[in-house]
Coordinates of C-alpha atoms and ligand atoms in Angstrom, one line a residue:
X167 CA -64.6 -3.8 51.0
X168 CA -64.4 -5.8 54.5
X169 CA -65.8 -2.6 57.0
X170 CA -67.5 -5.0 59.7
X171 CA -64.3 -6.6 60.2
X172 CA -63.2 -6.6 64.0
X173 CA -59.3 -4.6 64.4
X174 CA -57.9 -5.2 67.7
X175 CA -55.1 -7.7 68.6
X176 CA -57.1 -10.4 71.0
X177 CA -57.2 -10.0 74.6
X178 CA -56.4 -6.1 73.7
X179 CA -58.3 -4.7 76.5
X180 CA -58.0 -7.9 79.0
X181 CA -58.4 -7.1 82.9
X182 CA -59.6 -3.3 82.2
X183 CA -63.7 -2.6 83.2
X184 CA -65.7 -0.1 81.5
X185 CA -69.2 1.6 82.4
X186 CA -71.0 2.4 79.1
X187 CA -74.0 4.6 80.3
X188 CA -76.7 3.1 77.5
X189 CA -75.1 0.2 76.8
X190 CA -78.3 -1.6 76.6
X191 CA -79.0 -0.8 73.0
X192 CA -77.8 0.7 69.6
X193 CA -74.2 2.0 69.3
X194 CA -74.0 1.5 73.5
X195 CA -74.2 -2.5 73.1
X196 CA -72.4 -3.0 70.0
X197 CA -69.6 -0.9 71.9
X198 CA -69.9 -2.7 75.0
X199 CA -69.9 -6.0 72.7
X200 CA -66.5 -5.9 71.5
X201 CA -64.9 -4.1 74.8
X202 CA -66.2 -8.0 76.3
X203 CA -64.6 -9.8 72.8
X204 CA -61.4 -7.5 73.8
X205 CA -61.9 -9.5 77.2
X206 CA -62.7 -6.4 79.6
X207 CA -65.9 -6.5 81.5
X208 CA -68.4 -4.1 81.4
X209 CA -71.0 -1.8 83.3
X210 CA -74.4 -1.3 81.0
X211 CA -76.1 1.2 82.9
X212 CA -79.4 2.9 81.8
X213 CA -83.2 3.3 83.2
X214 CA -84.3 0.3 81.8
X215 CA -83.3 -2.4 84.4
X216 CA -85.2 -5.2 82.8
X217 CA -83.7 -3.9 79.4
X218 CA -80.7 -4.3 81.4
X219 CA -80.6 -7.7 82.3
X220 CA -81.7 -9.0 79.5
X221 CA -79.1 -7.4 77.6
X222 CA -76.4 -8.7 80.7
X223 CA -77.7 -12.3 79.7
X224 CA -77.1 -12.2 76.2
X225 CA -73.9 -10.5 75.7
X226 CA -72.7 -12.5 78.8
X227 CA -73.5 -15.8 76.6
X228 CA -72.4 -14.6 73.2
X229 CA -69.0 -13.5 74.7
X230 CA -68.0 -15.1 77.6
X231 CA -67.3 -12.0 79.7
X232 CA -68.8 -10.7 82.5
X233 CA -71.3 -7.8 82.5
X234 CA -73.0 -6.0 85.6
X235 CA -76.2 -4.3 85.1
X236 CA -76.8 -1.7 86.9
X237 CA -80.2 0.9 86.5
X238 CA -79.9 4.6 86.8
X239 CA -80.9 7.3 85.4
X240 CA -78.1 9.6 84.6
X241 CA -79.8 13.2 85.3
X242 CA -79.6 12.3 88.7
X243 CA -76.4 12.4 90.2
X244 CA -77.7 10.7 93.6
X245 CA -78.3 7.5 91.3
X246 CA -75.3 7.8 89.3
X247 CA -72.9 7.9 92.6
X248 CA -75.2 4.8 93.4
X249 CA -74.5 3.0 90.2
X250 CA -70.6 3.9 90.4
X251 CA -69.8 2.5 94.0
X252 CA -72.2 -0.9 92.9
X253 CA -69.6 -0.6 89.8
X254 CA -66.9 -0.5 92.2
X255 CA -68.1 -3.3 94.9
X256 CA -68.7 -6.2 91.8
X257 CA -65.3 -5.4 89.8
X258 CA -63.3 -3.6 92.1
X259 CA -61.7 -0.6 89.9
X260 CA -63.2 1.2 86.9
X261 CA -60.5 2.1 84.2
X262 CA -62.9 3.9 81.4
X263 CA -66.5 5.9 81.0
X264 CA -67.8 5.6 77.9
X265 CA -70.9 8.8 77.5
X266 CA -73.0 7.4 75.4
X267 CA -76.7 7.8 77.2
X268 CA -78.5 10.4 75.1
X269 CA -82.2 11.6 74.4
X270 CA -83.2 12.9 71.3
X271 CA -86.1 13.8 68.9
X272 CA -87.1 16.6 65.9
X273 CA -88.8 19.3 66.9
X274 CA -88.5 23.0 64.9
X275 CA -87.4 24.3 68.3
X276 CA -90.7 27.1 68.8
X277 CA -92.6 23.9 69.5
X278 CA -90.9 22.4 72.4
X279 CA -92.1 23.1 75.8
X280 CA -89.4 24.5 78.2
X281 CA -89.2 20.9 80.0
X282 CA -88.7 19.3 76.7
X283 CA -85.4 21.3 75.7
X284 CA -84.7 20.9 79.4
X285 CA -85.1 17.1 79.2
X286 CA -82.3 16.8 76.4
X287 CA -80.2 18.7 77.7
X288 CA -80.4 17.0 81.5
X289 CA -80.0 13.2 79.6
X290 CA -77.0 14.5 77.2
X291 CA -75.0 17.4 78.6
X292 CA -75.8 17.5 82.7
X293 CA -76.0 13.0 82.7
X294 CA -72.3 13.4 81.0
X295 CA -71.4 16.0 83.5
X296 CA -72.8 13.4 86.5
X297 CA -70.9 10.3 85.7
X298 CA -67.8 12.2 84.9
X299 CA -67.8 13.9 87.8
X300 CA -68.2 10.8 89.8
X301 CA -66.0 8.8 88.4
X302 CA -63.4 11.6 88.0
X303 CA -63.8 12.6 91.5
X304 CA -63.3 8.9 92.9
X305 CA -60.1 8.2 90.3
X306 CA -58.7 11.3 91.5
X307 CA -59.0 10.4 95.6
X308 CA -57.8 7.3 95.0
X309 CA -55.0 8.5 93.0
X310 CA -55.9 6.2 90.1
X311 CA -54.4 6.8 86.9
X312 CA -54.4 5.5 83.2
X313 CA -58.1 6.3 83.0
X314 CA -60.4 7.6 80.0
X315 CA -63.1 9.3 79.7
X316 CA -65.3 8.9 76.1
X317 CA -67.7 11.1 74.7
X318 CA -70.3 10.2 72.3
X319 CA -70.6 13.4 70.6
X320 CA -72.0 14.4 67.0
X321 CA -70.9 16.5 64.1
X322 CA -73.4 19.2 64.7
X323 CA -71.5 19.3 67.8
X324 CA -69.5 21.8 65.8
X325 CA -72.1 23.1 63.1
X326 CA -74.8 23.2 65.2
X327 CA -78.2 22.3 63.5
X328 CA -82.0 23.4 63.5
X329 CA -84.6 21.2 64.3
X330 CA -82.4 19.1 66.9
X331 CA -81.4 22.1 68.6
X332 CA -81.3 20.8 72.1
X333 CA -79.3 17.9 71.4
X334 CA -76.9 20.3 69.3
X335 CA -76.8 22.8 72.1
X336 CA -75.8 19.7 74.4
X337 CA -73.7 17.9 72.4
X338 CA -71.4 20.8 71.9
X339 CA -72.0 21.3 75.7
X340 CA -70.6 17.8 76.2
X341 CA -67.3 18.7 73.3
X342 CA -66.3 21.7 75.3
X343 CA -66.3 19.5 78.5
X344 CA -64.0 16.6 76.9
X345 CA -61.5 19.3 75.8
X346 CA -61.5 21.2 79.2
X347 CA -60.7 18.3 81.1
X348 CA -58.3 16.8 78.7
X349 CA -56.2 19.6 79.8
X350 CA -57.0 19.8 83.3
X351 CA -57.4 16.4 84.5
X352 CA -54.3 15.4 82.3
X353 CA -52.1 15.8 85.1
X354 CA -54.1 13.0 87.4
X355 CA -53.8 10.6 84.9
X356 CA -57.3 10.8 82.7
X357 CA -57.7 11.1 79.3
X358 CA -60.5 12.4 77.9
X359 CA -61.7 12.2 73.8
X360 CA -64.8 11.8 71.9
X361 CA -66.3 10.2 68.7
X362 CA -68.5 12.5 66.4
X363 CA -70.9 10.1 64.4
X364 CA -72.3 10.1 61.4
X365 CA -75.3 7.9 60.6
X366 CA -75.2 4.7 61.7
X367 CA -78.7 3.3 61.9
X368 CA -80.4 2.5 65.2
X369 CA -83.9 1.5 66.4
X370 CA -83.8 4.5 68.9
X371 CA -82.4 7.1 67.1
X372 CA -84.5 6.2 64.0
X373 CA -87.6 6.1 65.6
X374 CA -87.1 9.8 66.9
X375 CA -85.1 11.6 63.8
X376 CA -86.6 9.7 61.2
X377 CA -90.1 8.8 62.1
X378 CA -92.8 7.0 60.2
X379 CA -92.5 7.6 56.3
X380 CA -89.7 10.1 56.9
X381 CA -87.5 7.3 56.5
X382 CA -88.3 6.4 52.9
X383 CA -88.3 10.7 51.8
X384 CA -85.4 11.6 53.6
X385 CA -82.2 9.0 53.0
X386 CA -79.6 9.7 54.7
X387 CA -77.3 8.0 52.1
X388 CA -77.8 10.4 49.8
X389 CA -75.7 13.7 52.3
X390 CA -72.4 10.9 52.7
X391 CA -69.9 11.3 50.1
X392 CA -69.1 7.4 50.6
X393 CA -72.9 6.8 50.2
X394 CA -73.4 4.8 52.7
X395 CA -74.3 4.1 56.6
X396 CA -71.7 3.1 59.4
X397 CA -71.5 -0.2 60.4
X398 CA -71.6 -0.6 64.4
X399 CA -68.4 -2.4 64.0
X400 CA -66.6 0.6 62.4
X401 CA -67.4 2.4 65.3
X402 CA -66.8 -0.2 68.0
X403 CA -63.5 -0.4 66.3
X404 CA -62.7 3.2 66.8
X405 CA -63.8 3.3 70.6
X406 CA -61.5 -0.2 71.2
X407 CA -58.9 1.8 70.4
X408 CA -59.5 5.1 71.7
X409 CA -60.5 3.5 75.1
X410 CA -57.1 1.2 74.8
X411 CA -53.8 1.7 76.0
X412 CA -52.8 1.7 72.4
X413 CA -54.1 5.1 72.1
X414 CA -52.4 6.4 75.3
X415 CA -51.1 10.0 73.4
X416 CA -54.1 10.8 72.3
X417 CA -55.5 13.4 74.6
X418 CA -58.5 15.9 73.9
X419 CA -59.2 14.7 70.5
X420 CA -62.6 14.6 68.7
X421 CA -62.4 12.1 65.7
X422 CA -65.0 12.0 63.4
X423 CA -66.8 9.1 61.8
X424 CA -69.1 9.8 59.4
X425 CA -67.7 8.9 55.7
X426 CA -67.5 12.8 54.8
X427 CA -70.8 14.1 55.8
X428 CA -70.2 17.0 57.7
X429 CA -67.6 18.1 55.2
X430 CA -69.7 17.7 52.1
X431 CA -71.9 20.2 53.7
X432 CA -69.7 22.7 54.7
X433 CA -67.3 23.0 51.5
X434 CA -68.7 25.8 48.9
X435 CA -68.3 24.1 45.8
X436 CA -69.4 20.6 46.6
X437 CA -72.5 20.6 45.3
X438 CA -70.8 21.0 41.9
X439 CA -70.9 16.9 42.0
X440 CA -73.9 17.6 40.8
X441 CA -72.1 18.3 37.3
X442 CA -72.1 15.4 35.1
X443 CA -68.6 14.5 33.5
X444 CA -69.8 14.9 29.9
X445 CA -70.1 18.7 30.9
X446 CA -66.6 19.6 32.0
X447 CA -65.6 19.5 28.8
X448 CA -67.8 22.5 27.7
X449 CA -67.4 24.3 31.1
X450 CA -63.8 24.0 31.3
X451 CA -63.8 25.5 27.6
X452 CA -66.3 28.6 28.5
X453 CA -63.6 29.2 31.7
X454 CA -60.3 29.1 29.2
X455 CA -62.1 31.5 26.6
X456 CA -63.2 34.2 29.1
X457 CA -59.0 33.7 30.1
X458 CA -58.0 34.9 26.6
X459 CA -60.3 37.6 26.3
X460 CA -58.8 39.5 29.7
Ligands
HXC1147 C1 -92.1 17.7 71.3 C2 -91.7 16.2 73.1 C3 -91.6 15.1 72.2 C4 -91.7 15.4 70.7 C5 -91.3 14.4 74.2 N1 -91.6 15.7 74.3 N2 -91.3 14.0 72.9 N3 -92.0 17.4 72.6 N4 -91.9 16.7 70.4 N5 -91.5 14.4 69.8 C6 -91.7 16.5 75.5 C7 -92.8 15.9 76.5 O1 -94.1 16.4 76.1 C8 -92.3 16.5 77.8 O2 -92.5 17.9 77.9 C9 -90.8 16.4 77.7 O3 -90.5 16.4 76.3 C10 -90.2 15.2 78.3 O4 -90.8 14.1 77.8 P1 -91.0 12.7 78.6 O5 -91.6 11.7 77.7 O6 -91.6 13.0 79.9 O7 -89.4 12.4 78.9 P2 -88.7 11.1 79.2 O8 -89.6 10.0 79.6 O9 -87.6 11.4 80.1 O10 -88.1 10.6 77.8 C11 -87.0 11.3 77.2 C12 -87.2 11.4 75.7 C13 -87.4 10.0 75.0 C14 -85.9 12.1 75.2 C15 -88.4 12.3 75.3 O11 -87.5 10.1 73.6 C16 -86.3 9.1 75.4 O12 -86.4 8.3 76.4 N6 -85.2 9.0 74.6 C17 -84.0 8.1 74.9 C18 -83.4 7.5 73.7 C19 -83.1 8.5 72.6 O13 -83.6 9.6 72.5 N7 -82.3 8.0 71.6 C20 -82.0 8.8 70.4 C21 -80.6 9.3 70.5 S1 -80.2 9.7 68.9 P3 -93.8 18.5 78.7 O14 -93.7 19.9 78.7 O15 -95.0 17.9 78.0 O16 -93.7 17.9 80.1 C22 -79.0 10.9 68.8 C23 -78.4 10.9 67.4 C24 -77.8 12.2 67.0 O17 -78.7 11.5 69.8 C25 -77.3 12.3 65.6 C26 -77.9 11.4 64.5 C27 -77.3 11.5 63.2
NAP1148 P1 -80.2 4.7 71.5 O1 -80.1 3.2 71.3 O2 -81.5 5.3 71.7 O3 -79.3 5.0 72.8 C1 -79.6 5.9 73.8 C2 -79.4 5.2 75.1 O4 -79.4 6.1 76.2 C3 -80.4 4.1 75.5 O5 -79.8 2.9 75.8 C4 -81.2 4.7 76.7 O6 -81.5 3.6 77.5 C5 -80.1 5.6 77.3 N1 -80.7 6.7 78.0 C6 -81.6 7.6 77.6 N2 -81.9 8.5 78.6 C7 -81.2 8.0 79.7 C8 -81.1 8.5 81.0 N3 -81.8 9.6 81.4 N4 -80.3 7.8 81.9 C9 -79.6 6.8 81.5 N5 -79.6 6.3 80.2 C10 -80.4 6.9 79.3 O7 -79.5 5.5 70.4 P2 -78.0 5.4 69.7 O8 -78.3 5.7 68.2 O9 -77.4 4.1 70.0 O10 -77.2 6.6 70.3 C11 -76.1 6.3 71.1 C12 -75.2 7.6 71.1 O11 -74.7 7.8 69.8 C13 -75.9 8.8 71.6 O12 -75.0 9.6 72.4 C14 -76.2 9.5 70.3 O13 -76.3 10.9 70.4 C15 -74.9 9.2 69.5 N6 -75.1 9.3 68.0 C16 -75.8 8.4 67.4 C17 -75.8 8.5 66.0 C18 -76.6 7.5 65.2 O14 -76.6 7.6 63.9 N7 -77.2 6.4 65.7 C19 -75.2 9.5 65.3 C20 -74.5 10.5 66.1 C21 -74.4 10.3 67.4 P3 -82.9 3.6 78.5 O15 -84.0 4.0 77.6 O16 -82.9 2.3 79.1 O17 -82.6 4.7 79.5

């Protein structure tokens, strides 16, 4: 089956800009990739400025579209006002925000210092807060509308989950903000959703949730019904579309993702897969000669 396979009509998101906060790797630059194939132009913002630039040269080359890179760290709302107005002054409007900046790593939560939850939750929860405040706060001013906000959440966003229980604690943090202001802001024109990932393999998020030789004991294959990773494209596809004016009625939505993962977990019987299909035969006959007997 074709799954890389790019979806949007050409030119779909022509003349719109979008800042992706860490859009300088992973699922930030193959996002920010296609919003430039799509012909918008695009803000990679992040800490890394050398990161930055280099990233500004190569997806400038590979697509032809023009990309400002701007560094900031987005815990501090100082720099993130900073990085907005330099957004505003090179393109001269901002239709979308894409919250994807996060920080991450396992940790059985008695471990962590009190700065190392803290940390987490400043990068994912307050840095998503910052730059939707100060973007929402200038569209709103300016009586811009047709904006979006999206949030890069994950499925333990709902389920919670030990041993990344900052990121959890942020990410549904970060959930409960996209549907609050879907609501409220709704009226001034801004839209807000988010995308709950399953696992789609990156160098950063590997390196802190699947360190070392955990990789080869713990694949991740093996909890997806469709027994496989995302592909990037897959989930540039999705936030094309949800940052598009094709989705323009969709409006405080979370859409997950993640070929069945969470679900697979969370449904009693599923682990009943585990039955090979020679055996139905016999269970199905123990469970019709109990019937008879009642
Ligand atoms: C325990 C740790 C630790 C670890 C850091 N700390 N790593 N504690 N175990 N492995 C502690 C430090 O000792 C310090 O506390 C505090 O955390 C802050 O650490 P710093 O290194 O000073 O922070 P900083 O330089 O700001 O770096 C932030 C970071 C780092 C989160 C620690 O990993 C980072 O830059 N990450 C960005 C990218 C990232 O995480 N990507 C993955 C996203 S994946 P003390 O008390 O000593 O001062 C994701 C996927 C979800 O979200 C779902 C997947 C399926
Ligand atoms: P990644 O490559 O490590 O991306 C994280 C990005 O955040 C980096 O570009 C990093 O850049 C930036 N960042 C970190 N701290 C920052 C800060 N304080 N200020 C500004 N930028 C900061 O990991 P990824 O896998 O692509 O993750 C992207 C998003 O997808 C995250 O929200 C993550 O939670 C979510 N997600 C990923 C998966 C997955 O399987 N990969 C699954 C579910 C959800 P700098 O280091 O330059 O700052």
């Amino acid at each position: 089956m074709e799954y890389s396979a790019k979806m949007l009509k050409e030119d779909a998101l022509k003349g719109k800009t979008f800042v992706v906060t860490g859009g300088g790797s992973g699922l930030g630059k193959s996002m920010s990739t296609y919003f430039l194939e799509l012909g918008a132009a695009v803000v990679i913002t992040s800490r890394n400025t050398d990161k930055l630039l280099a990233v500004k040269d190569e997806l400038e080359t590979k697509t032809g579209g023009r990309v400002a890179a701007i560094g900031c760290d987005v815990r501090n709302y100082d720099e993130v006002e900073n990085m907005v107005a330099e957004s505003l002054e090179i393109f001269g409007k901002i239709d979308g925000l894409v919250n994807n900046a996060a920080g991450n790593f396992i940790s059985p939560t008695e471990r962590l210092s009190a700065n190392a939850f803290d940390t987490i939750i400043d990068i994912v929860l307050k840095g998503t807060k910052n730059c939707t405040l100060a973007l929402g706060k200038h569209w709103i001013e300016n009586k811009e509308t047709n904006k979006i906000v999206l949030n890069i959440v994950t499925t333990y966003a709902f389920t919670g989950s030990g041993y990344v229980v900052p990121s959890a604690t942020a990410k549904a943090g970060v959930l409960a903000l996209t549907r609050s202001l879907a609501i409220e802001w709704a009226k001034y024109g801004i839209r807000s959703n988010a995308i709950a990932p399953g696992p789609f393999p990156t160098e950063g998020a590997w390196n802190r949730l699947v360190p070392g030789d955990l990789k080869d004991k713990f694949d991740l294959t093996k909890k997806v019904p469709l027994k496989r990773y995302g592909n990037h494209q897959e989930l540039a596809n999705l936030a094309a579309y949800l940052v598009s004016d094709f989705s323009a009625y969709i409006n405080g939505e979370v859409i997950v993702i993640d070929g069945g993962e969470w679900l697979k977990g969370a449904g009693q019987f599923n682990l009943l897969e585990q039955i090979p299909e020679s055996m139905w035969d016999r269970v199905e006959m123990t469970i019709r000669s109990k019937n008879k007997k009642e």
